[in-house]
Amino acid sequence: MGYPGGVSYAILVARVAQLYPNANSAMLVANFFRLYHLWKWDKVPVTLTKYVKDSVLAFQVWDPHTNYHDKNDKMPIITPAYPAMNSTHNVSKTTLKVMKEEFERANDLCRAQKVITPKTWHDVLNPYDFFLSHKMYLQIMCYSDTAEEQQIWIGWVESKIRRTRA
């Protein structure tokens, strides 16, 4: 909870591919970190398409101008299908800070190399040791009798934590 998931990362990668359609894979990765290191997360959502409001179906569409909750999103990455919604509604100020630091670190590593080598990939993709990097964190453990009850319980706890995020 608090970090982007697979759909969000897929949208981020797809946006880089849209912006650099002729780039090779190494350049796409380098451009990924450069783009999102510089991205103005508080001002511009990441989108693949323009999102539309459908007056017939009238589903709520992500819109920070009309929806108070959308206005507070820290790292908006908007899904391309109707109804458009933020795939990173659970990102907090703290997790965005960590993401921006990692984008910057990876960008610096990629920029330092004239040629992207296997060592560069190792340095860029080296696992992040969360517990050594932070003095304080909150760990919540949920227990139940069955897998089905566990999923319900975890969903309930996450929905309550989401309201208390920083």
PDB file of C-alpha atoms in Angstrom:
ATOM      1  CA  MET A   1       0.000   0.000   0.000  1.00  0.00           C
ATOM      2  CA  GLY A   2       1.244   3.470  -0.833  1.00  0.00           C
ATOM      3  CA  TYR A   3       3.306   2.652  -3.906  1.00  0.00           C
ATOM      4  CA  PRO A   4       2.222   2.306  -7.537  1.00  0.00           C
ATOM      5  CA  GLY A   5       1.191  -1.119  -8.782  1.00  0.00           C
ATOM      6  CA  GLY A   6       1.633  -2.913 -12.090  1.00  0.00           C
ATOM      7  CA  VAL A   7      -1.049  -0.977 -13.979  1.00  0.00           C
ATOM      8  CA  SER A   8       0.498   2.327 -12.930  1.00  0.00           C
ATOM      9  CA  TYR A   9       3.976   1.257 -14.007  1.00  0.00           C
ATOM     10  CA  ALA A  10       2.586   0.005 -17.325  1.00  0.00           C
ATOM     11  CA  ILE A  11       1.007   3.427 -17.935  1.00  0.00           C
ATOM     12  CA  LEU A  12       4.278   5.189 -17.030  1.00  0.00           C
ATOM     13  CA  VAL A  13       6.248   2.995 -19.445  1.00  0.00           C
ATOM     14  CA  ALA A  14       3.638   3.391 -22.186  1.00  0.00           C
ATOM     15  CA  ARG A  15       3.802   7.187 -21.841  1.00  0.00           C
ATOM     16  CA  VAL A  16       7.573   7.134 -22.302  1.00  0.00           C
ATOM     17  CA  ALA A  17       7.138   4.903 -25.367  1.00  0.00           C
ATOM     18  CA  GLN A  18       4.598   7.395 -26.768  1.00  0.00           C
ATOM     19  CA  LEU A  19       7.007  10.283 -26.287  1.00  0.00           C
ATOM     20  CA  TYR A  20      10.047   8.425 -27.701  1.00  0.00           C
ATOM     21  CA  PRO A  21       8.648   6.051 -30.352  1.00  0.00           C
ATOM     22  CA  ASN A  22      12.025   5.461 -32.064  1.00  0.00           C
ATOM     23  CA  ALA A  23      14.129   4.915 -28.929  1.00  0.00           C
ATOM     24  CA  ASN A  24      15.812   1.581 -28.233  1.00  0.00           C
ATOM     25  CA  SER A  25      15.171  -0.190 -24.919  1.00  0.00           C
ATOM     26  CA  ALA A  26      18.192   1.332 -23.135  1.00  0.00           C
ATOM     27  CA  MET A  27      17.135   4.829 -24.160  1.00  0.00           C
ATOM     28  CA  LEU A  28      13.545   4.156 -23.067  1.00  0.00           C
ATOM     29  CA  VAL A  29      14.752   3.199 -19.598  1.00  0.00           C
ATOM     30  CA  ALA A  30      17.070   6.214 -19.353  1.00  0.00           C
ATOM     31  CA  ASN A  31      14.281   8.494 -20.621  1.00  0.00           C
ATOM     32  CA  PHE A  32      11.857   6.911 -18.141  1.00  0.00           C
ATOM     33  CA  PHE A  33      13.968   7.995 -15.186  1.00  0.00           C
ATOM     34  CA  ARG A  34      14.794  11.397 -16.678  1.00  0.00           C
ATOM     35  CA  LEU A  35      11.149  12.160 -17.481  1.00  0.00           C
ATOM     36  CA  TYR A  36       9.706  11.129 -14.118  1.00  0.00           C
ATOM     37  CA  HIS A  37      12.566  12.681 -12.163  1.00  0.00           C
ATOM     38  CA  LEU A  38      11.551  16.033 -13.723  1.00  0.00           C
ATOM     39  CA  TRP A  39       7.767  15.432 -13.766  1.00  0.00           C
ATOM     40  CA  LYS A  40       5.622  18.029 -11.962  1.00  0.00           C
ATOM     41  CA  TRP A  41       3.472  15.512 -10.095  1.00  0.00           C
ATOM     42  CA  ASP A  42       1.455  18.147  -8.254  1.00  0.00           C
ATOM     43  CA  LYS A  43       0.498  19.941 -11.481  1.00  0.00           C
ATOM     44  CA  VAL A  44       0.287  17.413 -14.345  1.00  0.00           C
ATOM     45  CA  PRO A  45      -1.238  13.920 -14.301  1.00  0.00           C
ATOM     46  CA  VAL A  46       0.338  11.187 -16.425  1.00  0.00           C
ATOM     47  CA  THR A  47      -2.160  10.270 -19.157  1.00  0.00           C
ATOM     48  CA  LEU A  48      -1.998   8.199 -22.332  1.00  0.00           C
ATOM     49  CA  THR A  49      -5.133   9.674 -23.897  1.00  0.00           C
ATOM     50  CA  LYS A  50      -7.532  12.513 -23.289  1.00  0.00           C
ATOM     51  CA  TYR A  51     -10.218  11.322 -20.957  1.00  0.00           C
ATOM     52  CA  VAL A  52     -13.854  12.074 -21.623  1.00  0.00           C
ATOM     53  CA  LYS A  53     -16.984  12.351 -19.563  1.00  0.00           C
ATOM     54  CA  ASP A  54     -19.845  10.273 -20.883  1.00  0.00           C
ATOM     55  CA  SER A  55     -23.149  11.949 -20.181  1.00  0.00           C
ATOM     56  CA  VAL A  56     -25.107   8.789 -21.022  1.00  0.00           C
ATOM     57  CA  LEU A  57     -23.352   6.383 -18.641  1.00  0.00           C
ATOM     58  CA  ALA A  58     -22.468   9.131 -16.151  1.00  0.00           C
ATOM     59  CA  PHE A  59     -19.711   7.247 -14.339  1.00  0.00           C
ATOM     60  CA  GLN A  60     -17.488   9.413 -12.184  1.00  0.00           C
ATOM     61  CA  VAL A  61     -14.318  10.299 -14.117  1.00  0.00           C
ATOM     62  CA  TRP A  62     -11.095  11.504 -12.498  1.00  0.00           C
ATOM     63  CA  ASP A  63     -11.288  15.291 -12.441  1.00  0.00           C
ATOM     64  CA  PRO A  64      -9.467  17.398  -9.852  1.00  0.00           C
ATOM     65  CA  HIS A  65     -11.512  20.464 -10.839  1.00  0.00           C
ATOM     66  CA  THR A  66     -14.823  18.939  -9.759  1.00  0.00           C
ATOM     67  CA  ASN A  67     -13.883  16.213  -7.264  1.00  0.00           C
ATOM     68  CA  TYR A  68     -12.304  17.204  -3.963  1.00  0.00           C
ATOM     69  CA  HIS A  69     -10.665  13.795  -3.455  1.00  0.00           C
ATOM     70  CA  ASP A  70      -9.037  13.887  -6.899  1.00  0.00           C
ATOM     71  CA  LYS A  71      -7.574  17.305  -6.124  1.00  0.00           C
ATOM     72  CA  ASN A  72      -5.588  15.763  -3.245  1.00  0.00           C
ATOM     73  CA  ASP A  73      -3.952  13.007  -5.306  1.00  0.00           C
ATOM     74  CA  LYS A  74      -0.177  13.197  -4.952  1.00  0.00           C
ATOM     75  CA  MET A  75       0.949  11.201  -8.002  1.00  0.00           C
ATOM     76  CA  PRO A  76      -1.930  11.021 -10.494  1.00  0.00           C
ATOM     77  CA  ILE A  77      -1.479   8.332 -13.150  1.00  0.00           C
ATOM     78  CA  ILE A  78      -4.752   8.159 -15.049  1.00  0.00           C
ATOM     79  CA  THR A  79      -6.104   4.997 -16.652  1.00  0.00           C
ATOM     80  CA  PRO A  80      -6.793   5.345 -20.394  1.00  0.00           C
ATOM     81  CA  ALA A  81     -10.136   3.518 -20.480  1.00  0.00           C
ATOM     82  CA  TYR A  82     -13.532   4.959 -19.560  1.00  0.00           C
ATOM     83  CA  PRO A  83     -14.172   5.848 -16.808  1.00  0.00           C
ATOM     84  CA  ALA A  84     -10.724   7.421 -16.335  1.00  0.00           C
ATOM     85  CA  MET A  85      -9.473   7.007 -12.779  1.00  0.00           C
ATOM     86  CA  ASN A  86      -6.288   7.512 -10.850  1.00  0.00           C
ATOM     87  CA  SER A  87      -4.414   4.222 -10.537  1.00  0.00           C
ATOM     88  CA  THR A  88      -2.261   5.676  -7.733  1.00  0.00           C
ATOM     89  CA  HIS A  89      -4.883   7.096  -5.365  1.00  0.00           C
ATOM     90  CA  ASN A  90      -3.049   5.413  -2.478  1.00  0.00           C
ATOM     91  CA  VAL A  91       0.281   7.230  -2.987  1.00  0.00           C
ATOM     92  CA  SER A  92       1.045   9.550  -0.075  1.00  0.00           C
ATOM     93  CA  LYS A  93       3.332  12.558   0.231  1.00  0.00           C
ATOM     94  CA  THR A  94       5.948  10.337   1.861  1.00  0.00           C
ATOM     95  CA  THR A  95       5.878   7.597  -0.758  1.00  0.00           C
ATOM     96  CA  LEU A  96       5.991  10.179  -3.556  1.00  0.00           C
ATOM     97  CA  LYS A  97       9.116  11.637  -1.947  1.00  0.00           C
ATOM     98  CA  VAL A  98      10.741   8.194  -1.948  1.00  0.00           C
ATOM     99  CA  MET A  99       9.715   7.615  -5.580  1.00  0.00           C
ATOM    100  CA  LYS A 100      11.146  10.980  -6.657  1.00  0.00           C
ATOM    101  CA  GLU A 101      14.422  10.241  -4.853  1.00  0.00           C
ATOM    102  CA  GLU A 102      14.680   6.894  -6.631  1.00  0.00           C
ATOM    103  CA  PHE A 103      13.858   8.436 -10.024  1.00  0.00           C
ATOM    104  CA  GLU A 104      16.609  10.974  -9.378  1.00  0.00           C
ATOM    105  CA  ARG A 105      19.111   8.296  -8.295  1.00  0.00           C
ATOM    106  CA  ALA A 106      18.417   6.178 -11.373  1.00  0.00           C
ATOM    107  CA  ASN A 107      18.522   9.236 -13.641  1.00  0.00           C
ATOM    108  CA  ASP A 108      21.924  10.207 -12.239  1.00  0.00           C
ATOM    109  CA  LEU A 109      23.250   6.677 -12.765  1.00  0.00           C
ATOM    110  CA  CYS A 110      22.012   6.586 -16.368  1.00  0.00           C
ATOM    111  CA  ARG A 111      23.357  10.076 -17.160  1.00  0.00           C
ATOM    112  CA  ALA A 112      26.785   9.238 -15.752  1.00  0.00           C
ATOM    113  CA  GLN A 113      27.247   6.512 -18.388  1.00  0.00           C
ATOM    114  CA  LYS A 114      27.849   7.326 -22.031  1.00  0.00           C
ATOM    115  CA  VAL A 115      27.001   3.709 -22.806  1.00  0.00           C
ATOM    116  CA  ILE A 116      24.507   1.734 -20.745  1.00  0.00           C
ATOM    117  CA  THR A 117      26.314  -1.400 -19.556  1.00  0.00           C
ATOM    118  CA  PRO A 118      25.204  -4.427 -17.512  1.00  0.00           C
ATOM    119  CA  LYS A 119      26.786  -2.726 -14.463  1.00  0.00           C
ATOM    120  CA  THR A 120      24.582   0.328 -15.049  1.00  0.00           C
ATOM    121  CA  TRP A 121      21.494  -1.917 -15.056  1.00  0.00           C
ATOM    122  CA  HIS A 122      22.704  -3.608 -11.878  1.00  0.00           C
ATOM    123  CA  ASP A 123      23.152  -0.230 -10.163  1.00  0.00           C
ATOM    124  CA  VAL A 124      19.817   1.153 -11.403  1.00  0.00           C
ATOM    125  CA  LEU A 125      17.814  -1.977 -10.591  1.00  0.00           C
ATOM    126  CA  ASN A 126      19.513  -2.755  -7.291  1.00  0.00           C
ATOM    127  CA  PRO A 127      16.775  -3.516  -4.720  1.00  0.00           C
ATOM    128  CA  TYR A 128      15.779  -0.702  -2.398  1.00  0.00           C
ATOM    129  CA  ASP A 129      16.286  -1.585   1.271  1.00  0.00           C
ATOM    130  CA  PHE A 130      13.298   0.139   2.814  1.00  0.00           C
ATOM    131  CA  PHE A 131      14.024  -0.893   6.389  1.00  0.00           C
ATOM    132  CA  LEU A 132      17.612   0.394   6.374  1.00  0.00           C
ATOM    133  CA  SER A 133      16.608   3.648   4.672  1.00  0.00           C
ATOM    134  CA  HIS A 134      13.891   4.687   7.145  1.00  0.00           C
ATOM    135  CA  LYS A 135      14.100   5.128  10.899  1.00  0.00           C
ATOM    136  CA  MET A 136      10.361   4.767  11.435  1.00  0.00           C
ATOM    137  CA  TYR A 137       7.624   2.862   9.656  1.00  0.00           C
ATOM    138  CA  LEU A 138       4.305   1.294  10.446  1.00  0.00           C
ATOM    139  CA  GLN A 139       3.713  -2.394   9.946  1.00  0.00           C
ATOM    140  CA  ILE A 140       0.202  -3.766  10.307  1.00  0.00           C
ATOM    141  CA  MET A 141      -0.376  -7.501  10.372  1.00  0.00           C
ATOM    142  CA  CYS A 142      -3.837  -8.891   9.668  1.00  0.00           C
ATOM    143  CA  TYR A 143      -4.874 -12.403  10.616  1.00  0.00           C
ATOM    144  CA  SER A 144      -7.974 -14.443   9.833  1.00  0.00           C
ATOM    145  CA  ASP A 145      -9.136 -18.055   9.598  1.00  0.00           C
ATOM    146  CA  THR A 146      -9.544 -18.370   5.825  1.00  0.00           C
ATOM    147  CA  ALA A 147      -7.972 -16.880   2.688  1.00  0.00           C
ATOM    148  CA  GLU A 148     -11.320 -15.332   1.736  1.00  0.00           C
ATOM    149  CA  GLU A 149     -11.717 -13.681   5.134  1.00  0.00           C
ATOM    150  CA  GLN A 150      -8.086 -12.523   4.925  1.00  0.00           C
ATOM    151  CA  GLN A 151      -8.713 -10.659   1.655  1.00  0.00           C
ATOM    152  CA  ILE A 152     -11.802  -8.973   3.103  1.00  0.00           C
ATOM    153  CA  TRP A 153      -9.948  -8.031   6.268  1.00  0.00           C
ATOM    154  CA  ILE A 154      -6.915  -6.641   4.387  1.00  0.00           C
ATOM    155  CA  GLY A 155      -9.190  -4.611   2.097  1.00  0.00           C
ATOM    156  CA  TRP A 156     -11.014  -3.138   5.070  1.00  0.00           C
ATOM    157  CA  VAL A 157      -7.771  -2.218   6.887  1.00  0.00           C
ATOM    158  CA  GLU A 158      -6.257  -0.660   3.737  1.00  0.00           C
ATOM    159  CA  SER A 159      -9.397   1.412   3.154  1.00  0.00           C
ATOM    160  CA  LYS A 160      -9.156   2.818   6.686  1.00  0.00           C
ATOM    161  CA  ILE A 161      -5.411   3.537   6.442  1.00  0.00           C
ATOM    162  CA  ARG A 162      -5.896   5.310   3.112  1.00  0.00           C
ATOM    163  CA  ARG A 163      -7.959   7.946   4.921  1.00  0.00           C
ATOM    164  CA  THR A 164      -5.181   8.616   7.428  1.00  0.00           C
ATOM    165  CA  ARG A 165      -2.251   8.884   4.994  1.00  0.00           C
ATOM    166  CA  ALA A 166       0.248  11.728   5.174  1.00  0.00           C
TER     167      ALA A 166
END
